[in-house]
Amino acid sequence: MAITTIHYKTFKRGSKTYFNSSLFFPPAVREDVFILYGFVRIADDFVDNIPQDSDGFSRFKDQYYQCLKGRKSGEIIIDDFVELMKRKAFDPSWIDAFLQSMEWDLTKSVYTTLEETLLYIYGSAEVIGLFMSRILDLPEKAFHAARMQGRAMQYINFIRDIAEDNALGRRYLPLEDSGLSSLNENHVRAHTSRFIAFHRKQIDRYESWQKEAEKGYRYIPRRYLIPIKTAADMYLWSADKIRKDPLIVYKKKVKPPKWRILLQLLKNMVEQPG
């Protein structure tokens, strides 16, 4: 299946770090990854755009379920994803969970407990790890680590994107036992020490899940591991920047430049045995 300009541009617009890392998958895998991320990015756009497009999301979801029943939607992003889903034996419940999390972004703005946040993360990110495991034909014993990789990457996004989420009226990070009542910048600057302690605790949480994810690297063939590890390394780089200056998240979006991603990829190519 040939990748179209739509797949390419949709993925590139959504995630610079993972897009640039994914370019180094073998061609057949790269095409499947682009199809996957095209689908999830379009769904995400409906709920993240300002204003949100709830009608567009509803149509998108309906078209997916109709296509699943065998009726072409006429939307290449959806039709190609359903073909990929069937070819790689994705569990339909994974897509249900993904669409549920996207729908919550239309109706739910604040997550008050870690349990709530993790339920959202399962659908928005852990299932992406499961999709990738199927695309890469990994054994099922790799699935837990794949979920943890998705969880870790999503959580560092929440940590990094506090200002952006504030603008959308959202808060995914639970404030349990933090002494904070909000992550709005004015409140944070009035309680800087509490915020720094809270934010570093969230980074510790992210790093614990990332370490759990790395236990699954032994199941991933080298030609697939290099781009995955590169993306994970860049998230660790972002976490280190934020740990050193937690308030940086109110100044800019912490992302590695393309040259750093490519440099890390070269480093991983040299260091990974194979």
PDB file of C-alpha atoms in Angstrom:
ATOM      1  CA  MET A   1       0.000   0.000   0.000  1.00  0.00           C
ATOM      2  CA  ALA A   2       1.503   3.330  -1.071  1.00  0.00           C
ATOM      3  CA  ILE A   3       1.668   6.157   1.434  1.00  0.00           C
ATOM      4  CA  THR A   4      -0.115   9.270   0.207  1.00  0.00           C
ATOM      5  CA  THR A   5       0.697  12.907   0.806  1.00  0.00           C
ATOM      6  CA  ILE A   6      -2.240  12.942   3.229  1.00  0.00           C
ATOM      7  CA  HIS A   7      -0.694  10.239   5.447  1.00  0.00           C
ATOM      8  CA  TYR A   8       2.717  11.921   5.341  1.00  0.00           C
ATOM      9  CA  LYS A   9       1.529  15.446   6.111  1.00  0.00           C
ATOM     10  CA  THR A  10      -0.916  14.339   8.790  1.00  0.00           C
ATOM     11  CA  PHE A  11       1.720  12.410  10.733  1.00  0.00           C
ATOM     12  CA  LYS A  12       4.387  15.082  10.289  1.00  0.00           C
ATOM     13  CA  ARG A  13       2.039  17.774  11.601  1.00  0.00           C
ATOM     14  CA  GLY A  14       1.267  15.771  14.707  1.00  0.00           C
ATOM     15  CA  SER A  15       4.566  14.632  16.211  1.00  0.00           C
ATOM     16  CA  LYS A  16       7.971  15.921  15.204  1.00  0.00           C
ATOM     17  CA  THR A  17       9.934  13.609  17.482  1.00  0.00           C
ATOM     18  CA  TYR A  18       8.194  10.379  16.541  1.00  0.00           C
ATOM     19  CA  PHE A  19       7.761  11.370  12.896  1.00  0.00           C
ATOM     20  CA  ASN A  20      11.482  11.977  12.415  1.00  0.00           C
ATOM     21  CA  SER A  21      12.372   8.787  14.276  1.00  0.00           C
ATOM     22  CA  SER A  22       9.850   6.738  12.279  1.00  0.00           C
ATOM     23  CA  LEU A  23      11.474   7.689   8.990  1.00  0.00           C
ATOM     24  CA  PHE A  24      14.142   5.120   9.853  1.00  0.00           C
ATOM     25  CA  PHE A  25      11.833   2.122  10.021  1.00  0.00           C
ATOM     26  CA  PRO A  26      12.123  -0.272   7.046  1.00  0.00           C
ATOM     27  CA  PRO A  27       9.819   0.926   4.220  1.00  0.00           C
ATOM     28  CA  ALA A  28       6.976  -1.576   4.747  1.00  0.00           C
ATOM     29  CA  VAL A  29       6.836  -0.882   8.482  1.00  0.00           C
ATOM     30  CA  ARG A  30       7.125   2.851   7.904  1.00  0.00           C
ATOM     31  CA  GLU A  31       4.062   2.769   5.659  1.00  0.00           C
ATOM     32  CA  ASP A  32       2.015   0.970   8.301  1.00  0.00           C
ATOM     33  CA  VAL A  33       3.165   3.417  10.991  1.00  0.00           C
ATOM     34  CA  PHE A  34       2.154   6.364   8.819  1.00  0.00           C
ATOM     35  CA  ILE A  35      -1.294   4.816   8.264  1.00  0.00           C
ATOM     36  CA  LEU A  36      -1.726   4.296  12.008  1.00  0.00           C
ATOM     37  CA  TYR A  37      -0.655   7.803  12.949  1.00  0.00           C
ATOM     38  CA  GLY A  38      -2.712   9.330  10.163  1.00  0.00           C
ATOM     39  CA  PHE A  39      -5.830   7.812  11.691  1.00  0.00           C
ATOM     40  CA  VAL A  40      -5.102   8.760  15.296  1.00  0.00           C
ATOM     41  CA  ARG A  41      -3.940  12.255  14.360  1.00  0.00           C
ATOM     42  CA  ILE A  42      -7.109  13.074  12.425  1.00  0.00           C
ATOM     43  CA  ALA A  43      -9.272  11.886  15.326  1.00  0.00           C
ATOM     44  CA  ASP A  44      -7.178  13.951  17.738  1.00  0.00           C
ATOM     45  CA  ASP A  45      -7.483  17.051  15.554  1.00  0.00           C
ATOM     46  CA  PHE A  46     -11.285  17.017  15.802  1.00  0.00           C
ATOM     47  CA  VAL A  47     -11.151  17.252  19.597  1.00  0.00           C
ATOM     48  CA  ASP A  48      -8.080  19.512  19.938  1.00  0.00           C
ATOM     49  CA  ASN A  49      -8.903  22.187  17.388  1.00  0.00           C
ATOM     50  CA  ILE A  50     -10.298  25.488  18.604  1.00  0.00           C
ATOM     51  CA  PRO A  51     -13.259  25.379  18.367  1.00  0.00           C
ATOM     52  CA  GLN A  52     -13.652  21.634  18.779  1.00  0.00           C
ATOM     53  CA  ASP A  53     -15.437  19.836  15.960  1.00  0.00           C
ATOM     54  CA  SER A  54     -17.721  17.407  17.767  1.00  0.00           C
ATOM     55  CA  ASP A  55     -19.840  16.857  14.663  1.00  0.00           C
ATOM     56  CA  GLY A  56     -16.736  16.076  12.618  1.00  0.00           C
ATOM     57  CA  PHE A  57     -15.547  13.611  15.246  1.00  0.00           C
ATOM     58  CA  SER A  58     -18.957  11.922  15.319  1.00  0.00           C
ATOM     59  CA  ARG A  59     -18.917  11.536  11.528  1.00  0.00           C
ATOM     60  CA  PHE A  60     -15.354  10.201  11.669  1.00  0.00           C
ATOM     61  CA  LYS A  61     -16.326   7.619  14.286  1.00  0.00           C
ATOM     62  CA  ASP A  62     -19.447   6.581  12.360  1.00  0.00           C
ATOM     63  CA  GLN A  63     -17.420   6.217   9.148  1.00  0.00           C
ATOM     64  CA  TYR A  64     -14.902   4.011  10.948  1.00  0.00           C
ATOM     65  CA  TYR A  65     -17.603   1.669  12.286  1.00  0.00           C
ATOM     66  CA  GLN A  66     -19.313   1.494   8.895  1.00  0.00           C
ATOM     67  CA  CYS A  67     -15.975   0.675   7.252  1.00  0.00           C
ATOM     68  CA  LEU A  68     -15.397  -2.000   9.861  1.00  0.00           C
ATOM     69  CA  LYS A  69     -18.608  -3.650   8.646  1.00  0.00           C
ATOM     70  CA  GLY A  70     -17.250  -3.757   5.101  1.00  0.00           C
ATOM     71  CA  ARG A  71     -18.519  -0.494   3.645  1.00  0.00           C
ATOM     72  CA  LYS A  72     -15.786   1.816   2.285  1.00  0.00           C
ATOM     73  CA  SER A  73     -15.935   5.252   3.857  1.00  0.00           C
ATOM     74  CA  GLY A  74     -14.395   7.091   0.929  1.00  0.00           C
ATOM     75  CA  GLU A  75     -11.874   8.613   3.369  1.00  0.00           C
ATOM     76  CA  ILE A  76      -8.427   7.188   2.645  1.00  0.00           C
ATOM     77  CA  ILE A  77      -7.246   7.723   6.234  1.00  0.00           C
ATOM     78  CA  ILE A  78     -10.087   5.567   7.569  1.00  0.00           C
ATOM     79  CA  ASP A  79     -10.158   2.954   4.805  1.00  0.00           C
ATOM     80  CA  ASP A  80      -6.407   2.365   4.963  1.00  0.00           C
ATOM     81  CA  PHE A  81      -6.491   2.113   8.748  1.00  0.00           C
ATOM     82  CA  VAL A  82      -9.243  -0.525   8.700  1.00  0.00           C
ATOM     83  CA  GLU A  83      -7.264  -2.504   6.120  1.00  0.00           C
ATOM     84  CA  LEU A  84      -4.210  -2.271   8.393  1.00  0.00           C
ATOM     85  CA  MET A  85      -6.292  -3.213  11.418  1.00  0.00           C
ATOM     86  CA  LYS A  86      -7.543  -6.398   9.765  1.00  0.00           C
ATOM     87  CA  ARG A  87      -4.180  -7.301   8.247  1.00  0.00           C
ATOM     88  CA  LYS A  88      -2.328  -6.916  11.548  1.00  0.00           C
ATOM     89  CA  ALA A  89      -5.118  -8.314  13.752  1.00  0.00           C
ATOM     90  CA  PHE A  90      -5.670  -5.294  15.974  1.00  0.00           C
ATOM     91  CA  ASP A  91      -8.104  -6.045  18.768  1.00  0.00           C
ATOM     92  CA  PRO A  92     -11.230  -3.951  17.964  1.00  0.00           C
ATOM     93  CA  SER A  93     -11.530  -3.086  21.660  1.00  0.00           C
ATOM     94  CA  TRP A  94      -8.262  -1.133  21.352  1.00  0.00           C
ATOM     95  CA  ILE A  95      -9.835   1.175  18.776  1.00  0.00           C
ATOM     96  CA  ASP A  96     -12.982   1.461  20.892  1.00  0.00           C
ATOM     97  CA  ALA A  97     -10.820   2.589  23.826  1.00  0.00           C
ATOM     98  CA  PHE A  98      -8.949   5.080  21.650  1.00  0.00           C
ATOM     99  CA  LEU A  99     -12.163   6.641  20.337  1.00  0.00           C
ATOM    100  CA  GLN A 100     -13.582   6.752  23.878  1.00  0.00           C
ATOM    101  CA  SER A 101     -10.590   8.741  25.136  1.00  0.00           C
ATOM    102  CA  MET A 102     -10.876  11.129  22.206  1.00  0.00           C
ATOM    103  CA  GLU A 103     -14.572  11.570  22.975  1.00  0.00           C
ATOM    104  CA  TRP A 104     -13.758  12.387  26.601  1.00  0.00           C
ATOM    105  CA  ASP A 105     -11.771  15.358  25.301  1.00  0.00           C
ATOM    106  CA  LEU A 106     -15.104  16.730  24.081  1.00  0.00           C
ATOM    107  CA  THR A 107     -16.876  16.294  27.420  1.00  0.00           C
ATOM    108  CA  LYS A 108     -14.313  16.079  30.238  1.00  0.00           C
ATOM    109  CA  SER A 109     -11.751  18.769  31.026  1.00  0.00           C
ATOM    110  CA  VAL A 110     -10.250  17.966  34.438  1.00  0.00           C
ATOM    111  CA  TYR A 111      -8.847  14.684  35.779  1.00  0.00           C
ATOM    112  CA  THR A 112      -8.742  14.704  39.552  1.00  0.00           C
ATOM    113  CA  THR A 113      -7.241  11.280  40.334  1.00  0.00           C
ATOM    114  CA  LEU A 114      -4.427   9.219  38.878  1.00  0.00           C
ATOM    115  CA  GLU A 115      -6.934   6.427  38.257  1.00  0.00           C
ATOM    116  CA  GLU A 116      -8.964   8.725  35.979  1.00  0.00           C
ATOM    117  CA  THR A 117      -5.858   9.891  34.164  1.00  0.00           C
ATOM    118  CA  LEU A 118      -4.617   6.351  33.570  1.00  0.00           C
ATOM    119  CA  LEU A 119      -8.001   5.314  32.179  1.00  0.00           C
ATOM    120  CA  TYR A 120      -7.725   8.156  29.669  1.00  0.00           C
ATOM    121  CA  ILE A 121      -4.096   7.265  28.902  1.00  0.00           C
ATOM    122  CA  TYR A 122      -4.989   3.655  28.184  1.00  0.00           C
ATOM    123  CA  GLY A 123      -7.172   4.712  25.276  1.00  0.00           C
ATOM    124  CA  SER A 124      -5.128   7.672  24.106  1.00  0.00           C
ATOM    125  CA  ALA A 125      -1.651   6.152  24.304  1.00  0.00           C
ATOM    126  CA  GLU A 126      -1.255   2.630  25.683  1.00  0.00           C
ATOM    127  CA  VAL A 127      -3.270   1.171  22.832  1.00  0.00           C
ATOM    128  CA  ILE A 128      -0.899   2.934  20.410  1.00  0.00           C
ATOM    129  CA  GLY A 129       1.856   0.798  21.898  1.00  0.00           C
ATOM    130  CA  LEU A 130      -0.327  -2.253  21.305  1.00  0.00           C
ATOM    131  CA  PHE A 131      -0.961  -1.230  17.685  1.00  0.00           C
ATOM    132  CA  MET A 132       2.782  -0.816  17.189  1.00  0.00           C
ATOM    133  CA  SER A 133       3.420  -4.244  18.696  1.00  0.00           C
ATOM    134  CA  ARG A 134       1.114  -5.793  16.120  1.00  0.00           C
ATOM    135  CA  ILE A 135       2.660  -3.791  13.272  1.00  0.00           C
ATOM    136  CA  LEU A 136       6.118  -5.018  14.318  1.00  0.00           C
ATOM    137  CA  ASP A 137       4.868  -8.601  14.858  1.00  0.00           C
ATOM    138  CA  LEU A 138       6.138  -8.646  18.443  1.00  0.00           C
ATOM    139  CA  PRO A 139       5.213 -11.492  20.816  1.00  0.00           C
ATOM    140  CA  GLU A 140       2.367 -10.912  23.253  1.00  0.00           C
ATOM    141  CA  LYS A 141       4.829 -10.991  26.153  1.00  0.00           C
ATOM    142  CA  ALA A 142       6.037  -7.600  24.825  1.00  0.00           C
ATOM    143  CA  PHE A 143       2.573  -6.037  25.160  1.00  0.00           C
ATOM    144  CA  HIS A 144       2.911  -4.832  28.766  1.00  0.00           C
ATOM    145  CA  ALA A 145       6.123  -2.981  27.972  1.00  0.00           C
ATOM    146  CA  ALA A 146       4.511  -1.535  24.835  1.00  0.00           C
ATOM    147  CA  ARG A 147       1.657  -0.185  26.935  1.00  0.00           C
ATOM    148  CA  MET A 148       4.131   1.329  29.388  1.00  0.00           C
ATOM    149  CA  GLN A 149       5.969   3.009  26.523  1.00  0.00           C
ATOM    150  CA  GLY A 150       2.756   4.618  25.365  1.00  0.00           C
ATOM    151  CA  ARG A 151       1.894   5.585  28.932  1.00  0.00           C
ATOM    152  CA  ALA A 152       5.292   7.141  29.590  1.00  0.00           C
ATOM    153  CA  MET A 153       5.287   9.172  26.380  1.00  0.00           C
ATOM    154  CA  GLN A 154       1.783  10.459  27.007  1.00  0.00           C
ATOM    155  CA  TYR A 155       2.587  11.425  30.570  1.00  0.00           C
ATOM    156  CA  ILE A 156       5.648  13.449  29.642  1.00  0.00           C
ATOM    157  CA  ASN A 157       3.472  15.176  27.052  1.00  0.00           C
ATOM    158  CA  PHE A 158       1.078  16.160  29.853  1.00  0.00           C
ATOM    159  CA  ILE A 159       4.022  17.439  31.897  1.00  0.00           C
ATOM    160  CA  ARG A 160       5.414  19.392  28.946  1.00  0.00           C
ATOM    161  CA  ASP A 161       2.093  20.743  27.659  1.00  0.00           C
ATOM    162  CA  ILE A 162       0.625  22.285  30.817  1.00  0.00           C
ATOM    163  CA  ALA A 163       0.359  25.780  29.298  1.00  0.00           C
ATOM    164  CA  GLU A 164      -1.186  24.445  26.083  1.00  0.00           C
ATOM    165  CA  ASP A 165      -3.708  22.366  28.024  1.00  0.00           C
ATOM    166  CA  ASN A 166      -4.539  25.371  30.215  1.00  0.00           C
ATOM    167  CA  ALA A 167      -5.470  27.261  27.051  1.00  0.00           C
ATOM    168  CA  LEU A 168      -7.834  24.415  26.135  1.00  0.00           C
ATOM    169  CA  GLY A 169      -9.332  24.404  29.639  1.00  0.00           C
ATOM    170  CA  ARG A 170      -7.888  20.956  30.367  1.00  0.00           C
ATOM    171  CA  ARG A 171      -5.853  19.400  33.136  1.00  0.00           C
ATOM    172  CA  TYR A 172      -4.745  15.795  32.878  1.00  0.00           C
ATOM    173  CA  LEU A 173      -2.273  15.793  35.784  1.00  0.00           C
ATOM    174  CA  PRO A 174      -4.014  14.981  39.098  1.00  0.00           C
ATOM    175  CA  LEU A 175      -3.202  17.428  41.886  1.00  0.00           C
ATOM    176  CA  GLU A 176      -3.591  14.877  44.684  1.00  0.00           C
ATOM    177  CA  ASP A 177      -1.548  15.810  47.781  1.00  0.00           C
ATOM    178  CA  SER A 178       0.235  18.638  45.919  1.00  0.00           C
ATOM    179  CA  GLY A 179      -1.126  21.593  47.867  1.00  0.00           C
ATOM    180  CA  LEU A 180      -2.060  23.141  44.523  1.00  0.00           C
ATOM    181  CA  SER A 181      -5.588  23.902  43.389  1.00  0.00           C
ATOM    182  CA  SER A 182      -4.735  24.767  39.789  1.00  0.00           C
ATOM    183  CA  LEU A 183      -1.935  24.646  37.230  1.00  0.00           C
ATOM    184  CA  ASN A 184      -2.715  28.098  35.877  1.00  0.00           C
ATOM    185  CA  GLU A 185       0.463  30.134  35.692  1.00  0.00           C
ATOM    186  CA  ASN A 186      -0.579  32.851  38.173  1.00  0.00           C
ATOM    187  CA  HIS A 187      -1.467  30.267  40.811  1.00  0.00           C
ATOM    188  CA  VAL A 188       1.733  28.315  40.159  1.00  0.00           C
ATOM    189  CA  ARG A 189       3.925  31.403  40.481  1.00  0.00           C
ATOM    190  CA  ALA A 190       2.269  32.176  43.790  1.00  0.00           C
ATOM    191  CA  HIS A 191       3.153  28.648  44.987  1.00  0.00           C
ATOM    192  CA  THR A 192       6.423  28.012  43.148  1.00  0.00           C
ATOM    193  CA  SER A 193       7.984  25.603  45.634  1.00  0.00           C
ATOM    194  CA  ARG A 194       4.862  23.447  45.696  1.00  0.00           C
ATOM    195  CA  PHE A 195       4.727  23.387  41.904  1.00  0.00           C
ATOM    196  CA  ILE A 196       8.393  22.418  41.562  1.00  0.00           C
ATOM    197  CA  ALA A 197       7.953  19.548  44.016  1.00  0.00           C
ATOM    198  CA  PHE A 198       4.752  18.462  42.265  1.00  0.00           C
ATOM    199  CA  HIS A 199       6.234  18.663  38.781  1.00  0.00           C
ATOM    200  CA  ARG A 200       9.367  16.718  39.667  1.00  0.00           C
ATOM    201  CA  LYS A 201       7.186  14.042  41.257  1.00  0.00           C
ATOM    202  CA  GLN A 202       5.350  13.726  37.933  1.00  0.00           C
ATOM    203  CA  ILE A 203       8.678  13.353  36.121  1.00  0.00           C
ATOM    204  CA  ASP A 204       9.678  10.613  38.573  1.00  0.00           C
ATOM    205  CA  ARG A 205       6.414   8.866  37.738  1.00  0.00           C
ATOM    206  CA  TYR A 206       7.093   9.180  34.004  1.00  0.00           C
ATOM    207  CA  GLU A 207      10.636   7.836  34.415  1.00  0.00           C
ATOM    208  CA  SER A 208       9.417   4.804  36.378  1.00  0.00           C
ATOM    209  CA  TRP A 209       7.063   3.896  33.517  1.00  0.00           C
ATOM    210  CA  GLN A 210       9.793   4.514  30.967  1.00  0.00           C
ATOM    211  CA  LYS A 211      12.087   2.080  32.801  1.00  0.00           C
ATOM    212  CA  GLU A 212       9.279  -0.475  32.750  1.00  0.00           C
ATOM    213  CA  ALA A 213       8.927   0.060  28.998  1.00  0.00           C
ATOM    214  CA  GLU A 214      12.639  -0.495  28.425  1.00  0.00           C
ATOM    215  CA  LYS A 215      12.363  -4.007  29.847  1.00  0.00           C
ATOM    216  CA  GLY A 216      10.535  -4.885  26.637  1.00  0.00           C
ATOM    217  CA  TYR A 217      13.294  -3.713  24.312  1.00  0.00           C
ATOM    218  CA  ARG A 218      14.747  -7.221  24.292  1.00  0.00           C
ATOM    219  CA  TYR A 219      11.723  -8.361  22.275  1.00  0.00           C
ATOM    220  CA  ILE A 220      12.218  -5.767  19.527  1.00  0.00           C
ATOM    221  CA  PRO A 221      14.487  -6.544  16.556  1.00  0.00           C
ATOM    222  CA  ARG A 222      17.331  -4.048  16.125  1.00  0.00           C
ATOM    223  CA  ARG A 223      15.989  -2.612  12.856  1.00  0.00           C
ATOM    224  CA  TYR A 224      12.803  -1.660  14.711  1.00  0.00           C
ATOM    225  CA  LEU A 225      14.326  -0.791  18.076  1.00  0.00           C
ATOM    226  CA  ILE A 226      16.545   2.031  16.830  1.00  0.00           C
ATOM    227  CA  PRO A 227      13.732   4.458  15.878  1.00  0.00           C
ATOM    228  CA  ILE A 228      11.670   3.501  18.946  1.00  0.00           C
ATOM    229  CA  LYS A 229      14.589   3.987  21.320  1.00  0.00           C
ATOM    230  CA  THR A 230      15.493   7.261  19.625  1.00  0.00           C
ATOM    231  CA  ALA A 231      12.004   8.635  20.203  1.00  0.00           C
ATOM    232  CA  ALA A 232      12.084   7.457  23.838  1.00  0.00           C
ATOM    233  CA  ASP A 233      15.539   9.003  24.345  1.00  0.00           C
ATOM    234  CA  MET A 234      14.246  12.336  23.091  1.00  0.00           C
ATOM    235  CA  TYR A 235      11.385  12.263  25.565  1.00  0.00           C
ATOM    236  CA  LEU A 236      13.943  11.591  28.294  1.00  0.00           C
ATOM    237  CA  TRP A 237      15.910  14.598  27.013  1.00  0.00           C
ATOM    238  CA  SER A 238      12.781  16.754  27.323  1.00  0.00           C
ATOM    239  CA  ALA A 239      12.102  15.429  30.821  1.00  0.00           C
ATOM    240  CA  ASP A 240      15.654  16.319  31.897  1.00  0.00           C
ATOM    241  CA  LYS A 241      15.222  19.882  30.592  1.00  0.00           C
ATOM    242  CA  ILE A 242      11.968  20.268  32.490  1.00  0.00           C
ATOM    243  CA  ARG A 243      13.327  18.739  35.700  1.00  0.00           C
ATOM    244  CA  LYS A 244      16.106  21.337  35.732  1.00  0.00           C
ATOM    245  CA  ASP A 245      13.659  24.212  35.233  1.00  0.00           C
ATOM    246  CA  PRO A 246      10.039  23.161  35.891  1.00  0.00           C
ATOM    247  CA  LEU A 247       8.700  26.634  35.103  1.00  0.00           C
ATOM    248  CA  ILE A 248      10.049  26.366  31.558  1.00  0.00           C
ATOM    249  CA  VAL A 249       6.739  24.786  30.556  1.00  0.00           C
ATOM    250  CA  TYR A 250       5.134  28.228  30.871  1.00  0.00           C
ATOM    251  CA  LYS A 251       7.781  29.807  28.623  1.00  0.00           C
ATOM    252  CA  LYS A 252       7.954  27.401  25.687  1.00  0.00           C
ATOM    253  CA  LYS A 253       7.144  23.910  24.486  1.00  0.00           C
ATOM    254  CA  VAL A 254      10.191  21.777  25.240  1.00  0.00           C
ATOM    255  CA  LYS A 255      11.005  19.717  22.144  1.00  0.00           C
ATOM    256  CA  PRO A 256      14.340  18.476  20.789  1.00  0.00           C
ATOM    257  CA  PRO A 257      15.490  20.073  17.530  1.00  0.00           C
ATOM    258  CA  LYS A 258      15.660  17.856  14.462  1.00  0.00           C
ATOM    259  CA  TRP A 259      19.471  17.803  14.513  1.00  0.00           C
ATOM    260  CA  ARG A 260      19.436  16.366  18.042  1.00  0.00           C
ATOM    261  CA  ILE A 261      16.985  13.648  17.032  1.00  0.00           C
ATOM    262  CA  LEU A 262      19.175  12.665  14.088  1.00  0.00           C
ATOM    263  CA  LEU A 263      22.324  12.740  16.231  1.00  0.00           C
ATOM    264  CA  GLN A 264      20.698  10.454  18.803  1.00  0.00           C
ATOM    265  CA  LEU A 265      19.541   8.119  16.059  1.00  0.00           C
ATOM    266  CA  LEU A 266      23.089   7.815  14.729  1.00  0.00           C
ATOM    267  CA  LYS A 267      24.351   7.190  18.257  1.00  0.00           C
ATOM    268  CA  ASN A 268      21.790   4.413  18.737  1.00  0.00           C
ATOM    269  CA  MET A 269      22.735   2.855  15.395  1.00  0.00           C
ATOM    270  CA  VAL A 270      26.340   2.591  16.602  1.00  0.00           C
ATOM    271  CA  GLU A 271      25.522   1.412  20.119  1.00  0.00           C
ATOM    272  CA  GLN A 272      22.804  -1.159  19.416  1.00  0.00           C
ATOM    273  CA  PRO A 273      24.230  -4.606  18.688  1.00  0.00           C
ATOM    274  CA  GLY A 274      22.979  -6.451  15.666  1.00  0.00           C
TER     275      GLY A 274
END
